[in-house]
XYZ file of C-alpha atoms in Angstrom:
492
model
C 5.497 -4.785 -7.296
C 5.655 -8.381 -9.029
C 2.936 -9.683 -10.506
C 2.868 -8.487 -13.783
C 1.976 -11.578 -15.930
C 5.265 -11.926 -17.932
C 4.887 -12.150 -21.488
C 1.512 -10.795 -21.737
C 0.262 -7.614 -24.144
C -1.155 -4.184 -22.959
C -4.647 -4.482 -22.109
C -6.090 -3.127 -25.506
C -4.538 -5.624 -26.671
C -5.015 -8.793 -24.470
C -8.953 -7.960 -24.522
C -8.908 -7.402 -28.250
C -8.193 -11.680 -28.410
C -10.098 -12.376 -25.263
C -13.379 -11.085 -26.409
C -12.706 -13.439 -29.172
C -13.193 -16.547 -26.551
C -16.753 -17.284 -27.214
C -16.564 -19.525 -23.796
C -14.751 -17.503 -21.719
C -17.100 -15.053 -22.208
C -20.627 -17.295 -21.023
C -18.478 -18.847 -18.346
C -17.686 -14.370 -17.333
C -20.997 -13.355 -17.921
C -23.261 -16.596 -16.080
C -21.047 -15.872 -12.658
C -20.874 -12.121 -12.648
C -24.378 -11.794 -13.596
C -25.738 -14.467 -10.567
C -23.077 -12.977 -8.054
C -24.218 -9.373 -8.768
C -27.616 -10.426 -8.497
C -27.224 -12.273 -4.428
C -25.224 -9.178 -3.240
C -27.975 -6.736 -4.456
C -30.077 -8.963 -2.359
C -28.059 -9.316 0.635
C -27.220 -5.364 0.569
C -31.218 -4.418 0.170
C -31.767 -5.991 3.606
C -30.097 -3.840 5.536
C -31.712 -0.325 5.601
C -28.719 1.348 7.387
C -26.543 0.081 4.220
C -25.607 3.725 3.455
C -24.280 4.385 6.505
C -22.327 1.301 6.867
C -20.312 2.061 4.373
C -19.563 6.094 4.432
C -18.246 4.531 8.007
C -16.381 2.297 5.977
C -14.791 4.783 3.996
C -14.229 7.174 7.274
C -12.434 4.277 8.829
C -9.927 3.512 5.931
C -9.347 7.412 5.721
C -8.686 8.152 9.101
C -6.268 5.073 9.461
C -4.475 6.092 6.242
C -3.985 9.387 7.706
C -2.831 8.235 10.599
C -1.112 5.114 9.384
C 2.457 5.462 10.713
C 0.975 5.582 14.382
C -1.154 2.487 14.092
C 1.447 0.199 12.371
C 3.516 0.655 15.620
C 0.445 -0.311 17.619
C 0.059 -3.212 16.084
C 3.855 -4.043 16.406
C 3.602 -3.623 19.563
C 0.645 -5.378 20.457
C 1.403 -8.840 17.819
C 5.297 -8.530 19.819
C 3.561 -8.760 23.673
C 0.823 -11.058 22.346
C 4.573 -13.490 21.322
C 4.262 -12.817 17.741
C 7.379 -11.674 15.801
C 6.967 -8.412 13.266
C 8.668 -8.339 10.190
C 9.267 -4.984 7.569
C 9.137 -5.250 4.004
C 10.230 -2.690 2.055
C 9.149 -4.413 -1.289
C 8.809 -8.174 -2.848
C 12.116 -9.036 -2.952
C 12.921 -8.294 0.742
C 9.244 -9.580 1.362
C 10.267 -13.092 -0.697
C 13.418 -13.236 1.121
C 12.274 -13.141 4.988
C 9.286 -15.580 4.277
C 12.077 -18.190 2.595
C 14.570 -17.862 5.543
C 11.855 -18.095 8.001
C 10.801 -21.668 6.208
C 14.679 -22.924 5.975
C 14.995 -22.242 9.464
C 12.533 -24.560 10.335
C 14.090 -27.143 8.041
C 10.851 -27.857 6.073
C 10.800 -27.986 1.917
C 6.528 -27.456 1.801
C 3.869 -25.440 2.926
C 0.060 -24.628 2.598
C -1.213 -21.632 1.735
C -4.416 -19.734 2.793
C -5.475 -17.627 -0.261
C -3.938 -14.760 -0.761
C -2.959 -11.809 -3.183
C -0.015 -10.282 -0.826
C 1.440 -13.067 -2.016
C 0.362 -13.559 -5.594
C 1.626 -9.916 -5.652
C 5.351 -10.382 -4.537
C 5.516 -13.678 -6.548
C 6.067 -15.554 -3.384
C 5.058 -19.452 -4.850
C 7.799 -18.734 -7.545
C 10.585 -17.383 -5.167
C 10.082 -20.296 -2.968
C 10.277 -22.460 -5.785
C 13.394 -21.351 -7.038
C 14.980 -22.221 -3.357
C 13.709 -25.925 -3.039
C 10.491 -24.933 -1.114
C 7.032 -26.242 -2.521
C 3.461 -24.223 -1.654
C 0.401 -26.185 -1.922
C -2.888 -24.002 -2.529
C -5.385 -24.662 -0.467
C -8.326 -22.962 -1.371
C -10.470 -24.543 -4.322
C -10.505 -22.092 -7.120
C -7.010 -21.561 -6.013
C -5.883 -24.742 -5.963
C -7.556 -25.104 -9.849
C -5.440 -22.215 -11.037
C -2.207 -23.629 -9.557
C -3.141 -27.281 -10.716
C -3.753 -26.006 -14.329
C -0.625 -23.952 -14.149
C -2.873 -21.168 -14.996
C -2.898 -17.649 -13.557
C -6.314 -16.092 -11.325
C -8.479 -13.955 -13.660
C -10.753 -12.759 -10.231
C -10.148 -11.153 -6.699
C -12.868 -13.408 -5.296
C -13.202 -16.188 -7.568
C -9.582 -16.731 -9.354
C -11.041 -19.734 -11.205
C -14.101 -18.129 -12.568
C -12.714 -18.144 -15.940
C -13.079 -22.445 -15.920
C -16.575 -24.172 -16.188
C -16.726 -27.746 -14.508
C -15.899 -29.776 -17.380
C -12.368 -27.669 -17.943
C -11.858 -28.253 -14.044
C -13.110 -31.986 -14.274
C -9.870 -32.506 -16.966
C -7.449 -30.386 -14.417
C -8.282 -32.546 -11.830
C -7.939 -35.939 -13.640
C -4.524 -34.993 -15.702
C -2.781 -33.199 -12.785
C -3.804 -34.105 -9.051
C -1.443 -36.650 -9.100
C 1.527 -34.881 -9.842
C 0.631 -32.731 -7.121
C -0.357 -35.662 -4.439
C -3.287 -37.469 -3.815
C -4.653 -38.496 -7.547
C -8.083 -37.795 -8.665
C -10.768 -40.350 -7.920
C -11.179 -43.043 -10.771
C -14.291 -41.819 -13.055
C -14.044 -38.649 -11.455
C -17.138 -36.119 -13.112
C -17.968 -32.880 -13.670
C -20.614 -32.684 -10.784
C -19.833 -30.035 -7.791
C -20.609 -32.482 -5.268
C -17.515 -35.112 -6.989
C -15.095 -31.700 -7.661
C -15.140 -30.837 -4.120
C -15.148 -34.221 -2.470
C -11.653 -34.663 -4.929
C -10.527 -31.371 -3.799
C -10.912 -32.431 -0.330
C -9.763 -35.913 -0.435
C -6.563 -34.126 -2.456
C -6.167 -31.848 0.363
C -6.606 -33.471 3.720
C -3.335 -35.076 3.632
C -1.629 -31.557 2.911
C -3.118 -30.173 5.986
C -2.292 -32.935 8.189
C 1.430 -33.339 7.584
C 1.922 -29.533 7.035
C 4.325 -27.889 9.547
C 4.141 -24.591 8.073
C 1.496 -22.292 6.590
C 1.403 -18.984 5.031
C -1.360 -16.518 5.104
C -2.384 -12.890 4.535
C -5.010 -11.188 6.595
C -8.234 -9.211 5.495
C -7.847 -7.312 8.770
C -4.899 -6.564 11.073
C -6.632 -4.583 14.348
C -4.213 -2.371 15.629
C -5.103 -2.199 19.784
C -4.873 -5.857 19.995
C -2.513 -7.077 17.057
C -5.160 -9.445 15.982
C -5.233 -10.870 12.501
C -8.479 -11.376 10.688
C -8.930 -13.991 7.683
C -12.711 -14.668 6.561
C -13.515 -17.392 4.007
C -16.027 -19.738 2.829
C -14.146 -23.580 2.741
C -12.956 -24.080 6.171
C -9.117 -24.124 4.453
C -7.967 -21.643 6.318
C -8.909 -22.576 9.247
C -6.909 -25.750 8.297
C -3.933 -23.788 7.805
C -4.033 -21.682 10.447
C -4.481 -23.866 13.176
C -2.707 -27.161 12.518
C 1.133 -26.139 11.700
C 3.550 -25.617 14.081
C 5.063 -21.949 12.259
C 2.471 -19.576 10.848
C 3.949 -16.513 8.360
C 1.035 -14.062 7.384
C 2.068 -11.473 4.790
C -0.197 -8.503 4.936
C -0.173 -4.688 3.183
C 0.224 -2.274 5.871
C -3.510 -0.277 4.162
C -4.644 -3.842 5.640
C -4.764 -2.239 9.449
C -8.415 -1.242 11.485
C -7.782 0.803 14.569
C -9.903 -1.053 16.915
C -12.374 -4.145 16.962
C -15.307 -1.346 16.763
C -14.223 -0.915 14.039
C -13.670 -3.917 12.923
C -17.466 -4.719 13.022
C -18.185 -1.925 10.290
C -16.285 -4.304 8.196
C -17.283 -7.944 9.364
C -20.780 -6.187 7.713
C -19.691 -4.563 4.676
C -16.839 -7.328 3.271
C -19.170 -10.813 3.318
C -22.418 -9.293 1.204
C -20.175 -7.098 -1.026
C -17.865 -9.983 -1.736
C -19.993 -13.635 -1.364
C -23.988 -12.099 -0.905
C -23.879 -13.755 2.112
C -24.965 -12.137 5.587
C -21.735 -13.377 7.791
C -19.013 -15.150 5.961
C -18.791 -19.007 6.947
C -15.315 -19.080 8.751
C -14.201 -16.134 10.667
C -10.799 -16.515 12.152
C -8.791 -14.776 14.655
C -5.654 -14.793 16.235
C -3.440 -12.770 18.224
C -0.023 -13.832 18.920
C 0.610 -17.319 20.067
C -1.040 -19.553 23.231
C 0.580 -22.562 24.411
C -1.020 -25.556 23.534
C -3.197 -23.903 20.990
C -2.593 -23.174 17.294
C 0.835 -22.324 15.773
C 3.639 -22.560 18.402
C 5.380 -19.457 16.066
C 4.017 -16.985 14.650
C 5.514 -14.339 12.058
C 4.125 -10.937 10.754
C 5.679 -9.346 7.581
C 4.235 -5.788 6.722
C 4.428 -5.131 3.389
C 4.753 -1.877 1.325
C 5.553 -2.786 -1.762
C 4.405 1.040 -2.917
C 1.672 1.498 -0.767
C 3.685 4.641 0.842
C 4.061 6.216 -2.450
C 0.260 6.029 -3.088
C -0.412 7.107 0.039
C 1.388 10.615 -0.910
C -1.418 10.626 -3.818
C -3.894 12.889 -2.677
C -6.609 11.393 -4.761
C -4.919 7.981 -5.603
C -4.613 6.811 -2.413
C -8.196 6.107 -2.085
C -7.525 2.966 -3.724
C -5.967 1.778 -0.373
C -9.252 1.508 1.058
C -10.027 -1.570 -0.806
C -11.058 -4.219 1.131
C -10.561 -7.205 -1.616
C -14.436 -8.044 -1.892
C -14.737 -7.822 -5.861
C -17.562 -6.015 -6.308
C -16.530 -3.756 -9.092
C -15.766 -6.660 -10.929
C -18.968 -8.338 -11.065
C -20.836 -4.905 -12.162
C -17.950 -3.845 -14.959
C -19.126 -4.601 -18.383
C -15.242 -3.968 -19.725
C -14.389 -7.309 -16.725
C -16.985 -9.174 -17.985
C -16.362 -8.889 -21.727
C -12.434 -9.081 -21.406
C -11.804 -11.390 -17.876
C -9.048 -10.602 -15.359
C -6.195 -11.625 -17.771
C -6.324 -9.054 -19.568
C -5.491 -6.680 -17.192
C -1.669 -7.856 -16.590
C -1.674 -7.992 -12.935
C -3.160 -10.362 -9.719
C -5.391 -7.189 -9.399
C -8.045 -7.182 -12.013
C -10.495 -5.052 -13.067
C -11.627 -1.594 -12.075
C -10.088 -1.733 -8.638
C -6.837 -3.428 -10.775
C -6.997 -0.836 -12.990
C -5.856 2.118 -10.218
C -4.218 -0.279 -8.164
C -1.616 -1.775 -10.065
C -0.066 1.081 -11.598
C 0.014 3.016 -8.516
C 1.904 0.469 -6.902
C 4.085 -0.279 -9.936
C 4.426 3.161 -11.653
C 3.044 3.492 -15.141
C 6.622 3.537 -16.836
C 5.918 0.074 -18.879
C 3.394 -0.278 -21.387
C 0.651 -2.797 -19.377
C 0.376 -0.473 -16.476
C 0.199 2.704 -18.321
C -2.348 0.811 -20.357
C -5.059 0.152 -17.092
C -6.046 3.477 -16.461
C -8.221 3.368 -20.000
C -9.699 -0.088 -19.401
C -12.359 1.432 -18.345
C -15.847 3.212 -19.894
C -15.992 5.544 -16.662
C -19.832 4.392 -16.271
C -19.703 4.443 -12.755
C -21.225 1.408 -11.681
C -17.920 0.438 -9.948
C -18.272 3.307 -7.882
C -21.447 2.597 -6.993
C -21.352 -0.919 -5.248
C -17.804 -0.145 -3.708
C -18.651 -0.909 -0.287
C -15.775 1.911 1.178
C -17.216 4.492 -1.658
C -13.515 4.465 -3.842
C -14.367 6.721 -6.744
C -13.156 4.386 -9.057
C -13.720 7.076 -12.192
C -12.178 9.484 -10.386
C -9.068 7.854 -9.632
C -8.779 6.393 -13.818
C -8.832 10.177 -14.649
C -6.767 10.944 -12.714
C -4.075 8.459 -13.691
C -4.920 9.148 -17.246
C -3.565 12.590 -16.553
C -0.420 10.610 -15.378
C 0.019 9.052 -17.876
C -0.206 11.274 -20.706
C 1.089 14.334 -19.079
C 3.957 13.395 -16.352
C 4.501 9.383 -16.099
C 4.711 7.858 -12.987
C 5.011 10.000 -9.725
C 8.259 10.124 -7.878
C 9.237 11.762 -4.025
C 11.233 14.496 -4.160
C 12.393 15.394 -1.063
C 8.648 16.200 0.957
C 6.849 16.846 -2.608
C 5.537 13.893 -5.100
C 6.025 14.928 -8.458
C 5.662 14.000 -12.173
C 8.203 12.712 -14.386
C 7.848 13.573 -18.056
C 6.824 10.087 -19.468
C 7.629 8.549 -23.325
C 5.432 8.919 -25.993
C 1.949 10.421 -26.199
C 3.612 13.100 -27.102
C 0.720 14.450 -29.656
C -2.192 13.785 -26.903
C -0.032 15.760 -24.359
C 0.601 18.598 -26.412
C -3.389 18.989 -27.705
C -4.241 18.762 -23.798
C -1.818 21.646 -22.891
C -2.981 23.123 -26.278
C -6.403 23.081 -24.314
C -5.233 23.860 -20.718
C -3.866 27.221 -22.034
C -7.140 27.881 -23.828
C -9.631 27.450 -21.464
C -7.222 29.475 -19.165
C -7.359 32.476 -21.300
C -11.425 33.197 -21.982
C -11.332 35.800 -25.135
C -9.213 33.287 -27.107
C -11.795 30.512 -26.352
C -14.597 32.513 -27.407
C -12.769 33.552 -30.473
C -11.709 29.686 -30.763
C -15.478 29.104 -30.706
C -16.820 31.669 -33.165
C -14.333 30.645 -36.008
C -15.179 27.317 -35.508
C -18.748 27.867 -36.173
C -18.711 30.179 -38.817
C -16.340 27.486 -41.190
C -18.065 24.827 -39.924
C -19.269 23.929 -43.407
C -15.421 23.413 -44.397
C -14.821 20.705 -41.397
C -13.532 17.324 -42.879
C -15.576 14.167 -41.378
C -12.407 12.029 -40.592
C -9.520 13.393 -39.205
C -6.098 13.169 -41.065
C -2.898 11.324 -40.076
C -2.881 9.343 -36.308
C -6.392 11.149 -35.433
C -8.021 8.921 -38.629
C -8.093 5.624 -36.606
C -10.435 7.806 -33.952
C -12.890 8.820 -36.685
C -13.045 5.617 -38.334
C -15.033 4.067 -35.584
C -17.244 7.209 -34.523
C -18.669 10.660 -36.499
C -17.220 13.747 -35.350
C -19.863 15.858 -33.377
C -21.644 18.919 -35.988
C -20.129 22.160 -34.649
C -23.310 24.113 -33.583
C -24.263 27.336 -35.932
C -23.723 29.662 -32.792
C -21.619 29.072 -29.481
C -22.915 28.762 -26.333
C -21.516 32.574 -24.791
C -23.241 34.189 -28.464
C -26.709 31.998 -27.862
C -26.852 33.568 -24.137
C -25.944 36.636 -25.035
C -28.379 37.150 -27.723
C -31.228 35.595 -26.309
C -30.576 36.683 -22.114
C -28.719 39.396 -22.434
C -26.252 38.298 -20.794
C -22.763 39.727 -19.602
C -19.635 38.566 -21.766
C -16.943 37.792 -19.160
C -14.548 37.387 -21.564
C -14.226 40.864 -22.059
């Protein structure tokens, strides 16, 4: 998977400077803080909340299970419905179709609907390198491409700017990009959208070909599903004459029942709101309405290989809303940056090195960006266990490196470095395997506890600088029951 943010540090580091940013920080804290606050509102009026989303999470897993059978469905169904399907092994086979299928129509531009199938594969730059300009067309997105800057949320890639930072974008660079930004343009939202929209219009109207994703591909009927808030992509998807929409292959519902679940859970876990604003769908092509072609390109991009994680691949459940971000104190203190990848945050932090292996040091880096409080877990509106999942991969990472197949069996390769952590965990493995060492282990440990040091010596010193070593107890656990219960020893 592309998308790493070249040049950047590991995440320790990149949050270690952007804690630093006294103003990135208010501009992280004021959104997260009001957005968290609408969807706890939106989700408290529905009393059946619960529900909704354990049949969320019932949905993804049964479609997962069963994914191979309901991708060729949905072939099937986009082909009859006069859509052409598309395979994509990975980005660069992803990059390539989407660039043919532009040359072919002889066009050097297109608009984009927002999307991070694309972000992912690096599609903006491959098309760049072959002549082809894409124009943004979503607001916060179109504020990240104008500032040649990078998006630090799923939901809100811009939330990292305040208006006076976007004010400056707009003046020094909508002209280089098209339509110029008004003459004493200010940092009101009323004047930043009217600019954005002025800036726009004429992208939409001479446009010939658009590229989307899909929040939803529903497998009976080959329908695609993109819900927003701007009305830009319904711009995009209606007016050109060649439509490409780039879309996982997790991205699949079974049927529009299901699809409901869904149209409930995604708009108050992502915007508060009860319905999202624009809710478009389209199946195929229609003469004399919409796109006269239409182009679907499933993308893996190592989504297979996660689904072969029996407790990773819950992370293909996610349904891009963001709410993990807006609750996780490590997001709000350290922004979406810092995390290395077009997936930030908790949800960024199992997703991206599942997808890319944890073999370089940003992704192997993710799975610890996290205080495993749980409040991710929590709002997830298809129940991924976030924590769960971060352990898990920790385990990865210190113990096997990335997984690889091996014939029908996923396995572990022995990873570089952490060579001390992995032998004190096997150290441990093998001792809490083998009960009358441990208790020994215990009861020599609290009868010298008098001669324990209070920092630890060599690597283990930067550890105990920062925190006091818990007291070893006067008596173990097993010797306190026994004494005082009675109770039997099963260690012997």
């Amino acid at each position: 998977m592309r998308g790493t943010f070249v040049g950047m540090p590991a995440f320790p580091e990149a949050a270690r400077a952007a804690v630093r940013d006294a103003t990135l920080r208010g501009n992280l804290r004021h959104a997260t803080h009001t957005i968290r606050e609408k969807r706890a509102r939106a989700v408290a009026e529905l009393e059946d909340w619960a529900a909704l989303r354990e049949a969320g999470k019932q949905i993804k897993d049964h479609t997962l299970r069963h994914l191979d059978r309901y991708l060729l469905q949905a072939e099937e169904a986009v082909t009859a419905a006069g859509g052409t399907v598309h395979w994509a092994a990975d980005a660069d086979e992803a990059n390539e179709i989407v660039t043919r299928l532009i040359e072919e129509t002889g066009e050097s531009e297109v608009v984009k609907v927002k999307s991070m199938a694309t972000q992912e594969i690096g599609l903006n730059e491959a098309l760049q390198a072959r002549g082809i300009r894409a124009y943004e067309t979503d607001l916060a997105e179109l504020i990240v491409q104008l500032g040649e800057d990078r998006p630090s949320h799923i939901l809100v890639p811009a939330i990292h700017r305040n208006r006076g930072e976007i004010r400056d974008i707009f003046r020094s660079q909508m002209g280089a990009w098209g339509r110029p930004a008004p003459d004493g343009l200010t940092d009101t939202p009323a004047e930043l959208a009217e600019a954005a929209r002025l800036h726009l219009r004429e992208k939409f109207l001479r446009a010939k070909v658009a590229v989307s994703g899909a929040n939803f591909l529903v497998a009976e009927t080959g329908t695609l599903v993109v819900v927003e808030s701007e009305g830009n992509g319904r711009m995009c998807l209606t007016l050109p004459e060649t439509l490409i929409s780039v879309v996982g292959i997790e991205k699949i519902v079974p049927t529009w029942r299901d699809l409901e679940v869904f149209l409930q859970l995604l708009p108050r876990s992502s915007t508060a709101e009860r319905m999202n604003p624009y809710t478009s769908m389209w199946t195929g092509t229609t003469d004399g309405d919409g796109p006269r072609a239409f182009h679907l390109v499933l993308l893996d991009n190592g989504r297979t290989d996660t689904l072969a994680d029996e407790v990773g691949r819950q992370a293909l459940r996610c349904i891009r809303c963001s709410a993990c971000l807006n609750v996780c104190p490590v997001y709000e203190r350290a922004g979406g940056h810092a995390y290395g990848s077009v997936y930030p945050g908790p949800i960024g932090a199992i997703l991206s090195p599942q997808l890319r292996g944890t073999g370089n040091e940003i992704d192997a880096s993710l799975p610890y960006a996290s205080s495993l409080c749980g409040a991710c877990y929590e709002v997830c509106p298809v129940a991924i266990d976030i924590p769960e999942v971060l352990v898990h991969l920790r385990e990865r990472v210190v113990q096997g490196g990335p997984a690889v197949r091996e014939g029908n069996r996923v396995v572990l390769r022995p990873a570089k470095g952490h060579a001390a952590e992995r032998a004190a965990m096997r150290a441990a493995q093998w001792a809490f395997t083998h009960p009358g060492v441990l208790r020994t282990g215990q009861r020599l440990a609290s009868r010298t506890r008098r001669l324990h040091p209070r920092t630890l010596p060599g690597p283990g010193r930067a550890w105990s600088d920062s925190r006091d070593l818990p007291a070893v107890p006067a008596e173990s656990f097993r010797d306190w029951w026994q004494r005082t219960r009675g109770g039997r020893d099963e260690s012997k």
